Amino acid sequence: GRNDPPPLPPTPVIIEPDTSCQDDSVWHPSLVQNNTCDNTHEYPTEWNTPTGNETYLFESAYDCCQYTFPNGTCLTVDICPTLAPTPNPTPAPTPPPTPLPTQPESASYDPQCTSGRITNGCTPVAVVSAEKLRDFTDGPAETTRIANVLMKDTRISQYMISKEAWGCIWTELIQNGKGIRSVTSREGWVESDYNFSGPMLQKMIEELDRLITKYSSPSWNTQANANRLVELLVEHRGLIQI
């Protein structure tokens, strides 16, 4: 059996401090805290001798406290706490799928355009610009363009007012604001106050480029309406690019 423990050395010699938890750690009286047993590697080398091993080193915290501090409070400091299981690593975010390449649009026509239900098919009779219609300089001429198309349809022309009144109608509806509300009807705002983001503007330009290229091709550039459309699209693209 163990004999009564001798007093602790007054000035212990400390070996290299423990930096990690080791499987061969033993319990012993603490050198830095009273009434405490710990399992650090900070204890005198003399305790590793047979006599010191029997007196100061123990296999468990319970044995250390029972033998070293049998009549008082004994604290324990465990440098090898039970570690929580390592959580599974957070999986890396799934990268977005690579978008498929844009397929070129194939020519298609609404069945209503080829069934004969629409007089003269769906070929446009004119191209007009809403921007020019609202413009105080170009508006009257754009109004006349619309009126001239309507005058060619006998079903409508008989109900048309005289040509002299066309300008008056434009003045009342657009300049005097008696028509339907538009982007210019909001008080305190001008059209340039309505902004778009850079990506939105880039998409607009890409679509305008596509349409300009299409309707400038030999298949279309002999048609007046196609040329008018290209003229308006080029002008609109220039305004976006400013």
PDB file of C-alpha atoms in Angstrom:
ATOM      1  CA  GLY A   1       0.000   0.000   0.000  1.00  0.00           C
ATOM      2  CA  ARG A   2       0.895   3.660  -0.307  1.00  0.00           C
ATOM      3  CA  ASN A   3       2.534   5.438   2.664  1.00  0.00           C
ATOM      4  CA  ASP A   4       1.513   8.901   3.786  1.00  0.00           C
ATOM      5  CA  PRO A   5       2.657  11.340   1.098  1.00  0.00           C
ATOM      6  CA  PRO A   6       5.714  13.452   1.836  1.00  0.00           C
ATOM      7  CA  PRO A   7       5.378  17.238   1.560  1.00  0.00           C
ATOM      8  CA  LEU A   8       5.558  18.683  -1.942  1.00  0.00           C
ATOM      9  CA  PRO A   9       8.924  20.133  -2.976  1.00  0.00           C
ATOM     10  CA  PRO A  10       8.985  23.847  -2.099  1.00  0.00           C
ATOM     11  CA  THR A  11      10.551  24.846  -5.376  1.00  0.00           C
ATOM     12  CA  PRO A  12       9.580  22.285  -7.998  1.00  0.00           C
ATOM     13  CA  VAL A  13      11.559  21.971 -11.177  1.00  0.00           C
ATOM     14  CA  ILE A  14       9.154  22.251 -14.108  1.00  0.00           C
ATOM     15  CA  ILE A  15       9.858  20.352 -17.276  1.00  0.00           C
ATOM     16  CA  GLU A  16       8.745  21.617 -20.703  1.00  0.00           C
ATOM     17  CA  PRO A  17       5.118  22.761 -20.589  1.00  0.00           C
ATOM     18  CA  ASP A  18       2.546  20.456 -22.082  1.00  0.00           C
ATOM     19  CA  THR A  19       1.279  21.635 -25.458  1.00  0.00           C
ATOM     20  CA  SER A  20      -1.123  18.832 -26.343  1.00  0.00           C
ATOM     21  CA  CYS A  21      -3.209  16.118 -24.794  1.00  0.00           C
ATOM     22  CA  GLN A  22      -1.329  12.800 -24.716  1.00  0.00           C
ATOM     23  CA  ASP A  23      -2.617   9.294 -24.192  1.00  0.00           C
ATOM     24  CA  ASP A  24       0.002   8.647 -21.472  1.00  0.00           C
ATOM     25  CA  SER A  25      -1.027  11.620 -19.314  1.00  0.00           C
ATOM     26  CA  VAL A  26      -1.125  10.856 -15.588  1.00  0.00           C
ATOM     27  CA  TRP A  27      -2.807  12.671 -12.726  1.00  0.00           C
ATOM     28  CA  HIS A  28      -0.803  14.467 -10.056  1.00  0.00           C
ATOM     29  CA  PRO A  29      -1.031  17.342  -7.554  1.00  0.00           C
ATOM     30  CA  SER A  30      -1.121  20.658  -9.360  1.00  0.00           C
ATOM     31  CA  LEU A  31       1.911  22.893  -9.051  1.00  0.00           C
ATOM     32  CA  VAL A  32      -0.002  26.092  -9.840  1.00  0.00           C
ATOM     33  CA  GLN A  33      -3.253  25.711  -7.895  1.00  0.00           C
ATOM     34  CA  ASN A  34      -3.872  24.580  -4.323  1.00  0.00           C
ATOM     35  CA  ASN A  35      -6.014  21.523  -3.520  1.00  0.00           C
ATOM     36  CA  THR A  36      -6.072  20.542  -7.184  1.00  0.00           C
ATOM     37  CA  CYS A  37      -5.111  17.526  -9.249  1.00  0.00           C
ATOM     38  CA  ASP A  38      -4.428  17.853 -12.966  1.00  0.00           C
ATOM     39  CA  ASN A  39      -3.023  15.733 -15.776  1.00  0.00           C
ATOM     40  CA  THR A  40      -0.619  18.194 -17.369  1.00  0.00           C
ATOM     41  CA  HIS A  41       2.986  17.260 -18.067  1.00  0.00           C
ATOM     42  CA  GLU A  42       4.154  20.073 -15.815  1.00  0.00           C
ATOM     43  CA  TYR A  43       5.678  18.328 -12.819  1.00  0.00           C
ATOM     44  CA  PRO A  44       9.213  17.669 -11.473  1.00  0.00           C
ATOM     45  CA  THR A  45      11.236  15.048 -13.276  1.00  0.00           C
ATOM     46  CA  GLU A  46      11.912  13.429  -9.869  1.00  0.00           C
ATOM     47  CA  TRP A  47       8.270  12.309  -9.809  1.00  0.00           C
ATOM     48  CA  ASN A  48       9.063   9.917 -12.632  1.00  0.00           C
ATOM     49  CA  THR A  49      11.283   7.850 -10.273  1.00  0.00           C
ATOM     50  CA  PRO A  50       9.785   4.730  -8.631  1.00  0.00           C
ATOM     51  CA  THR A  51       9.304   6.559  -5.332  1.00  0.00           C
ATOM     52  CA  GLY A  52       7.839   9.685  -6.864  1.00  0.00           C
ATOM     53  CA  ASN A  53       5.685   7.672  -9.223  1.00  0.00           C
ATOM     54  CA  GLU A  54       4.089   5.858  -6.317  1.00  0.00           C
ATOM     55  CA  THR A  55       3.608   9.010  -4.301  1.00  0.00           C
ATOM     56  CA  TYR A  56       2.616  11.731  -6.772  1.00  0.00           C
ATOM     57  CA  LEU A  57       1.464  10.119 -10.027  1.00  0.00           C
ATOM     58  CA  PHE A  58      -1.924   8.431 -10.406  1.00  0.00           C
ATOM     59  CA  GLU A  59      -3.942   6.798 -13.149  1.00  0.00           C
ATOM     60  CA  SER A  60      -7.122   8.742 -12.388  1.00  0.00           C
ATOM     61  CA  ALA A  61      -8.254  12.048 -10.930  1.00  0.00           C
ATOM     62  CA  TYR A  62     -10.178  10.151  -8.255  1.00  0.00           C
ATOM     63  CA  ASP A  63      -7.066   8.328  -7.022  1.00  0.00           C
ATOM     64  CA  CYS A  64      -5.064  11.567  -6.995  1.00  0.00           C
ATOM     65  CA  CYS A  65      -7.657  13.391  -4.888  1.00  0.00           C
ATOM     66  CA  GLN A  66      -8.297  10.478  -2.520  1.00  0.00           C
ATOM     67  CA  TYR A  67      -4.609   9.992  -1.749  1.00  0.00           C
ATOM     68  CA  THR A  68      -3.308  13.580  -1.881  1.00  0.00           C
ATOM     69  CA  PHE A  69      -6.230  15.513  -0.363  1.00  0.00           C
ATOM     70  CA  PRO A  70      -8.223  12.932   1.619  1.00  0.00           C
ATOM     71  CA  ASN A  71      -9.595  15.356   4.196  1.00  0.00           C
ATOM     72  CA  GLY A  72     -10.433  18.405   2.124  1.00  0.00           C
ATOM     73  CA  THR A  73     -11.804  19.759  -1.106  1.00  0.00           C
ATOM     74  CA  CYS A  74     -10.067  18.600  -4.239  1.00  0.00           C
ATOM     75  CA  LEU A  75     -10.482  20.235  -7.634  1.00  0.00           C
ATOM     76  CA  THR A  76      -9.521  18.598 -10.907  1.00  0.00           C
ATOM     77  CA  VAL A  77      -8.249  20.151 -14.129  1.00  0.00           C
ATOM     78  CA  ASP A  78      -8.438  17.850 -17.138  1.00  0.00           C
ATOM     79  CA  ILE A  79      -6.378  18.968 -20.154  1.00  0.00           C
ATOM     80  CA  CYS A  80      -7.908  16.171 -22.218  1.00  0.00           C
ATOM     81  CA  PRO A  81     -11.621  16.981 -22.220  1.00  0.00           C
ATOM     82  CA  THR A  82     -13.951  14.861 -24.237  1.00  0.00           C
ATOM     83  CA  LEU A  83     -14.117  16.587 -27.596  1.00  0.00           C
ATOM     84  CA  ALA A  84     -17.348  16.989 -29.441  1.00  0.00           C
ATOM     85  CA  PRO A  85     -17.450  15.042 -32.679  1.00  0.00           C
ATOM     86  CA  THR A  86     -16.131  16.984 -35.595  1.00  0.00           C
ATOM     87  CA  PRO A  87     -19.107  18.218 -37.606  1.00  0.00           C
ATOM     88  CA  ASN A  88     -19.322  17.294 -41.222  1.00  0.00           C
ATOM     89  CA  PRO A  89     -17.900  20.050 -43.399  1.00  0.00           C
ATOM     90  CA  THR A  90     -20.408  22.335 -45.037  1.00  0.00           C
ATOM     91  CA  PRO A  91     -20.696  21.217 -48.633  1.00  0.00           C
ATOM     92  CA  ALA A  92     -19.537  23.707 -51.212  1.00  0.00           C
ATOM     93  CA  PRO A  93     -22.403  25.529 -52.933  1.00  0.00           C
ATOM     94  CA  THR A  94     -23.549  23.902 -56.113  1.00  0.00           C
ATOM     95  CA  PRO A  95     -22.436  26.065 -59.027  1.00  0.00           C
ATOM     96  CA  PRO A  96     -25.263  27.344 -61.220  1.00  0.00           C
ATOM     97  CA  PRO A  97     -25.827  25.287 -64.344  1.00  0.00           C
ATOM     98  CA  THR A  98     -24.112  26.505 -67.454  1.00  0.00           C
ATOM     99  CA  PRO A  99     -26.791  28.149 -69.586  1.00  0.00           C
ATOM    100  CA  LEU A 100     -27.462  26.521 -72.885  1.00  0.00           C
ATOM    101  CA  PRO A 101     -26.404  28.524 -75.921  1.00  0.00           C
ATOM    102  CA  THR A 102     -29.171  30.683 -77.314  1.00  0.00           C
ATOM    103  CA  GLN A 103     -30.692  29.083 -80.364  1.00  0.00           C
ATOM    104  CA  PRO A 104     -31.310  31.355 -83.332  1.00  0.00           C
ATOM    105  CA  GLU A 105     -34.952  32.186 -83.851  1.00  0.00           C
ATOM    106  CA  SER A 106     -36.596  30.396 -86.717  1.00  0.00           C
ATOM    107  CA  ALA A 107     -39.012  32.228 -88.958  1.00  0.00           C
ATOM    108  CA  SER A 108     -42.606  31.644 -87.933  1.00  0.00           C
ATOM    109  CA  TYR A 109     -45.941  33.248 -88.675  1.00  0.00           C
ATOM    110  CA  ASP A 110     -49.148  33.484 -86.713  1.00  0.00           C
ATOM    111  CA  PRO A 111     -51.710  31.140 -88.282  1.00  0.00           C
ATOM    112  CA  GLN A 112     -54.150  34.049 -88.381  1.00  0.00           C
ATOM    113  CA  CYS A 113     -51.839  35.763 -90.856  1.00  0.00           C
ATOM    114  CA  THR A 114     -52.009  32.925 -93.397  1.00  0.00           C
ATOM    115  CA  SER A 115     -55.598  31.745 -92.879  1.00  0.00           C
ATOM    116  CA  GLY A 116     -57.163  34.643 -94.774  1.00  0.00           C
ATOM    117  CA  ARG A 117     -58.997  35.915 -91.699  1.00  0.00           C
ATOM    118  CA  ILE A 118     -56.924  39.136 -91.714  1.00  0.00           C
ATOM    119  CA  THR A 119     -57.367  41.283 -94.804  1.00  0.00           C
ATOM    120  CA  ASN A 120     -54.171  41.440 -96.870  1.00  0.00           C
ATOM    121  CA  GLY A 121     -52.378  39.299 -94.297  1.00  0.00           C
ATOM    122  CA  CYS A 122     -50.206  40.647 -91.488  1.00  0.00           C
ATOM    123  CA  THR A 123     -47.822  42.783 -93.541  1.00  0.00           C
ATOM    124  CA  PRO A 124     -47.660  46.157 -91.735  1.00  0.00           C
ATOM    125  CA  VAL A 125     -49.052  49.086 -93.699  1.00  0.00           C
ATOM    126  CA  ALA A 126     -46.949  51.643 -91.800  1.00  0.00           C
ATOM    127  CA  VAL A 127     -44.420  52.024 -89.006  1.00  0.00           C
ATOM    128  CA  VAL A 128     -45.024  54.833 -86.517  1.00  0.00           C
ATOM    129  CA  SER A 129     -43.083  55.983 -83.474  1.00  0.00           C
ATOM    130  CA  ALA A 130     -44.771  56.676 -80.146  1.00  0.00           C
ATOM    131  CA  GLU A 131     -41.736  58.746 -79.127  1.00  0.00           C
ATOM    132  CA  LYS A 132     -42.042  60.953 -82.190  1.00  0.00           C
ATOM    133  CA  LEU A 133     -45.803  61.188 -81.735  1.00  0.00           C
ATOM    134  CA  ARG A 134     -45.233  62.751 -78.301  1.00  0.00           C
ATOM    135  CA  ASP A 135     -42.432  65.001 -79.528  1.00  0.00           C
ATOM    136  CA  PHE A 136     -43.441  68.663 -79.876  1.00  0.00           C
ATOM    137  CA  THR A 137     -41.403  68.973 -83.080  1.00  0.00           C
ATOM    138  CA  ASP A 138     -42.045  65.659 -84.842  1.00  0.00           C
ATOM    139  CA  GLY A 139     -45.503  64.992 -83.389  1.00  0.00           C
ATOM    140  CA  PRO A 140     -47.661  66.694 -86.035  1.00  0.00           C
ATOM    141  CA  ALA A 141     -45.859  64.899 -88.880  1.00  0.00           C
ATOM    142  CA  GLU A 142     -46.230  61.523 -87.133  1.00  0.00           C
ATOM    143  CA  THR A 143     -49.956  62.266 -86.682  1.00  0.00           C
ATOM    144  CA  THR A 144     -50.257  62.954 -90.389  1.00  0.00           C
ATOM    145  CA  ARG A 145     -48.510  59.639 -91.139  1.00  0.00           C
ATOM    146  CA  ILE A 146     -51.176  57.780 -89.153  1.00  0.00           C
ATOM    147  CA  ALA A 147     -54.024  59.745 -90.720  1.00  0.00           C
ATOM    148  CA  ASN A 148     -52.773  59.084 -94.280  1.00  0.00           C
ATOM    149  CA  VAL A 149     -52.848  55.330 -93.638  1.00  0.00           C
ATOM    150  CA  LEU A 150     -56.413  55.540 -92.319  1.00  0.00           C
ATOM    151  CA  MET A 151     -57.476  57.614 -95.311  1.00  0.00           C
ATOM    152  CA  LYS A 152     -56.527  54.734 -97.629  1.00  0.00           C
ATOM    153  CA  ASP A 153     -59.080  52.454 -95.975  1.00  0.00           C
ATOM    154  CA  THR A 154     -62.535  53.164 -97.393  1.00  0.00           C
ATOM    155  CA  ARG A 155     -64.143  51.642 -94.315  1.00  0.00           C
ATOM    156  CA  ILE A 156     -62.611  54.402 -92.183  1.00  0.00           C
ATOM    157  CA  SER A 157     -61.923  57.354 -94.474  1.00  0.00           C
ATOM    158  CA  GLN A 158     -65.588  58.258 -94.793  1.00  0.00           C
ATOM    159  CA  TYR A 159     -65.643  59.025 -91.077  1.00  0.00           C
ATOM    160  CA  MET A 160     -62.398  61.017 -90.975  1.00  0.00           C
ATOM    161  CA  ILE A 161     -62.464  64.735 -90.148  1.00  0.00           C
ATOM    162  CA  SER A 162     -60.864  67.137 -92.578  1.00  0.00           C
ATOM    163  CA  LYS A 163     -57.100  67.287 -92.950  1.00  0.00           C
ATOM    164  CA  GLU A 164     -57.046  70.833 -91.594  1.00  0.00           C
ATOM    165  CA  ALA A 165     -58.122  69.542 -88.155  1.00  0.00           C
ATOM    166  CA  TRP A 166     -55.449  66.874 -87.801  1.00  0.00           C
ATOM    167  CA  GLY A 167     -52.911  69.269 -86.313  1.00  0.00           C
ATOM    168  CA  CYS A 168     -55.512  70.579 -83.873  1.00  0.00           C
ATOM    169  CA  ILE A 169     -56.236  67.100 -82.620  1.00  0.00           C
ATOM    170  CA  TRP A 170     -52.536  66.482 -81.971  1.00  0.00           C
ATOM    171  CA  THR A 171     -52.229  69.814 -80.134  1.00  0.00           C
ATOM    172  CA  GLU A 172     -55.155  69.066 -77.851  1.00  0.00           C
ATOM    173  CA  LEU A 173     -54.222  65.459 -77.111  1.00  0.00           C
ATOM    174  CA  ILE A 174     -50.454  65.755 -76.761  1.00  0.00           C
ATOM    175  CA  GLN A 175     -49.431  69.343 -76.251  1.00  0.00           C
ATOM    176  CA  ASN A 176     -52.406  70.304 -74.052  1.00  0.00           C
ATOM    177  CA  GLY A 177     -52.479  66.920 -72.334  1.00  0.00           C
ATOM    178  CA  LYS A 178     -56.146  66.093 -72.980  1.00  0.00           C
ATOM    179  CA  GLY A 179     -55.392  62.559 -74.145  1.00  0.00           C
ATOM    180  CA  ILE A 180     -54.625  59.471 -72.104  1.00  0.00           C
ATOM    181  CA  ARG A 181     -51.955  59.677 -69.423  1.00  0.00           C
ATOM    182  CA  SER A 182     -48.396  58.883 -70.496  1.00  0.00           C
ATOM    183  CA  VAL A 183     -44.900  59.024 -69.033  1.00  0.00           C
ATOM    184  CA  THR A 184     -44.958  62.780 -69.484  1.00  0.00           C
ATOM    185  CA  SER A 185     -48.145  63.227 -67.427  1.00  0.00           C
ATOM    186  CA  ARG A 186     -46.548  62.814 -64.022  1.00  0.00           C
ATOM    187  CA  GLU A 187     -45.965  66.189 -62.411  1.00  0.00           C
ATOM    188  CA  GLY A 188     -42.443  66.897 -61.233  1.00  0.00           C
ATOM    189  CA  TRP A 189     -40.927  64.193 -63.450  1.00  0.00           C
ATOM    190  CA  VAL A 190     -39.397  64.237 -66.903  1.00  0.00           C
ATOM    191  CA  GLU A 191     -38.790  61.204 -69.092  1.00  0.00           C
ATOM    192  CA  SER A 192     -35.041  61.189 -68.357  1.00  0.00           C
ATOM    193  CA  ASP A 193     -35.812  60.618 -64.644  1.00  0.00           C
ATOM    194  CA  TYR A 194     -36.794  57.010 -65.415  1.00  0.00           C
ATOM    195  CA  ASN A 195     -33.510  55.148 -65.152  1.00  0.00           C
ATOM    196  CA  PHE A 196     -32.456  51.603 -66.078  1.00  0.00           C
ATOM    197  CA  SER A 197     -29.586  49.517 -64.732  1.00  0.00           C
ATOM    198  CA  GLY A 198     -26.460  48.848 -66.782  1.00  0.00           C
ATOM    199  CA  PRO A 199     -27.375  45.175 -67.470  1.00  0.00           C
ATOM    200  CA  MET A 200     -30.870  46.180 -68.593  1.00  0.00           C
ATOM    201  CA  LEU A 201     -29.482  48.770 -71.000  1.00  0.00           C
ATOM    202  CA  GLN A 202     -26.993  46.233 -72.356  1.00  0.00           C
ATOM    203  CA  LYS A 203     -29.820  43.777 -73.071  1.00  0.00           C
ATOM    204  CA  MET A 204     -31.744  46.521 -74.865  1.00  0.00           C
ATOM    205  CA  ILE A 205     -28.744  47.325 -77.039  1.00  0.00           C
ATOM    206  CA  GLU A 206     -28.209  43.647 -77.875  1.00  0.00           C
ATOM    207  CA  GLU A 207     -31.831  43.284 -79.000  1.00  0.00           C
ATOM    208  CA  LEU A 208     -31.688  46.505 -80.998  1.00  0.00           C
ATOM    209  CA  ASP A 209     -28.501  45.294 -82.714  1.00  0.00           C
ATOM    210  CA  ARG A 210     -30.260  42.053 -83.638  1.00  0.00           C
ATOM    211  CA  LEU A 211     -33.282  43.806 -85.105  1.00  0.00           C
ATOM    212  CA  ILE A 212     -31.218  46.379 -86.974  1.00  0.00           C
ATOM    213  CA  THR A 213     -29.079  43.644 -88.508  1.00  0.00           C
ATOM    214  CA  LYS A 214     -32.146  41.620 -89.490  1.00  0.00           C
ATOM    215  CA  TYR A 215     -34.126  44.406 -91.116  1.00  0.00           C
ATOM    216  CA  SER A 216     -31.073  45.894 -92.827  1.00  0.00           C
ATOM    217  CA  SER A 217     -30.394  42.624 -94.651  1.00  0.00           C
ATOM    218  CA  PRO A 218     -31.056  42.218 -98.389  1.00  0.00           C
ATOM    219  CA  SER A 219     -34.258  40.345 -97.591  1.00  0.00           C
ATOM    220  CA  TRP A 220     -35.758  43.509 -96.112  1.00  0.00           C
ATOM    221  CA  ASN A 221     -33.869  46.627 -97.142  1.00  0.00           C
ATOM    222  CA  THR A 222     -35.926  47.133-100.283  1.00  0.00           C
ATOM    223  CA  GLN A 223     -39.108  47.629 -98.257  1.00  0.00           C
ATOM    224  CA  ALA A 224     -40.044  51.111 -97.094  1.00  0.00           C
ATOM    225  CA  ASN A 225     -41.481  49.931 -93.779  1.00  0.00           C
ATOM    226  CA  ALA A 226     -38.321  47.963 -92.984  1.00  0.00           C
ATOM    227  CA  ASN A 227     -36.154  50.992 -93.756  1.00  0.00           C
ATOM    228  CA  ARG A 228     -38.361  53.163 -91.569  1.00  0.00           C
ATOM    229  CA  LEU A 229     -38.090  50.620 -88.743  1.00  0.00           C
ATOM    230  CA  VAL A 230     -34.299  50.512 -89.006  1.00  0.00           C
ATOM    231  CA  GLU A 231     -34.179  54.307 -88.953  1.00  0.00           C
ATOM    232  CA  LEU A 232     -36.180  54.414 -85.719  1.00  0.00           C
ATOM    233  CA  LEU A 233     -34.210  51.584 -84.099  1.00  0.00           C
ATOM    234  CA  VAL A 234     -30.861  53.196 -84.884  1.00  0.00           C
ATOM    235  CA  GLU A 235     -32.087  56.473 -83.424  1.00  0.00           C
ATOM    236  CA  HIS A 236     -33.356  54.697 -80.303  1.00  0.00           C
ATOM    237  CA  ARG A 237     -30.092  52.804 -79.880  1.00  0.00           C
ATOM    238  CA  GLY A 238     -28.170  56.075 -80.063  1.00  0.00           C
ATOM    239  CA  LEU A 239     -30.300  57.515 -77.249  1.00  0.00           C
ATOM    240  CA  ILE A 240     -29.596  54.489 -75.027  1.00  0.00           C
ATOM    241  CA  GLN A 241     -25.865  54.647 -75.689  1.00  0.00           C
ATOM    242  CA  ILE A 242     -25.523  58.282 -74.659  1.00  0.00           C
TER     243      ILE A 242
END
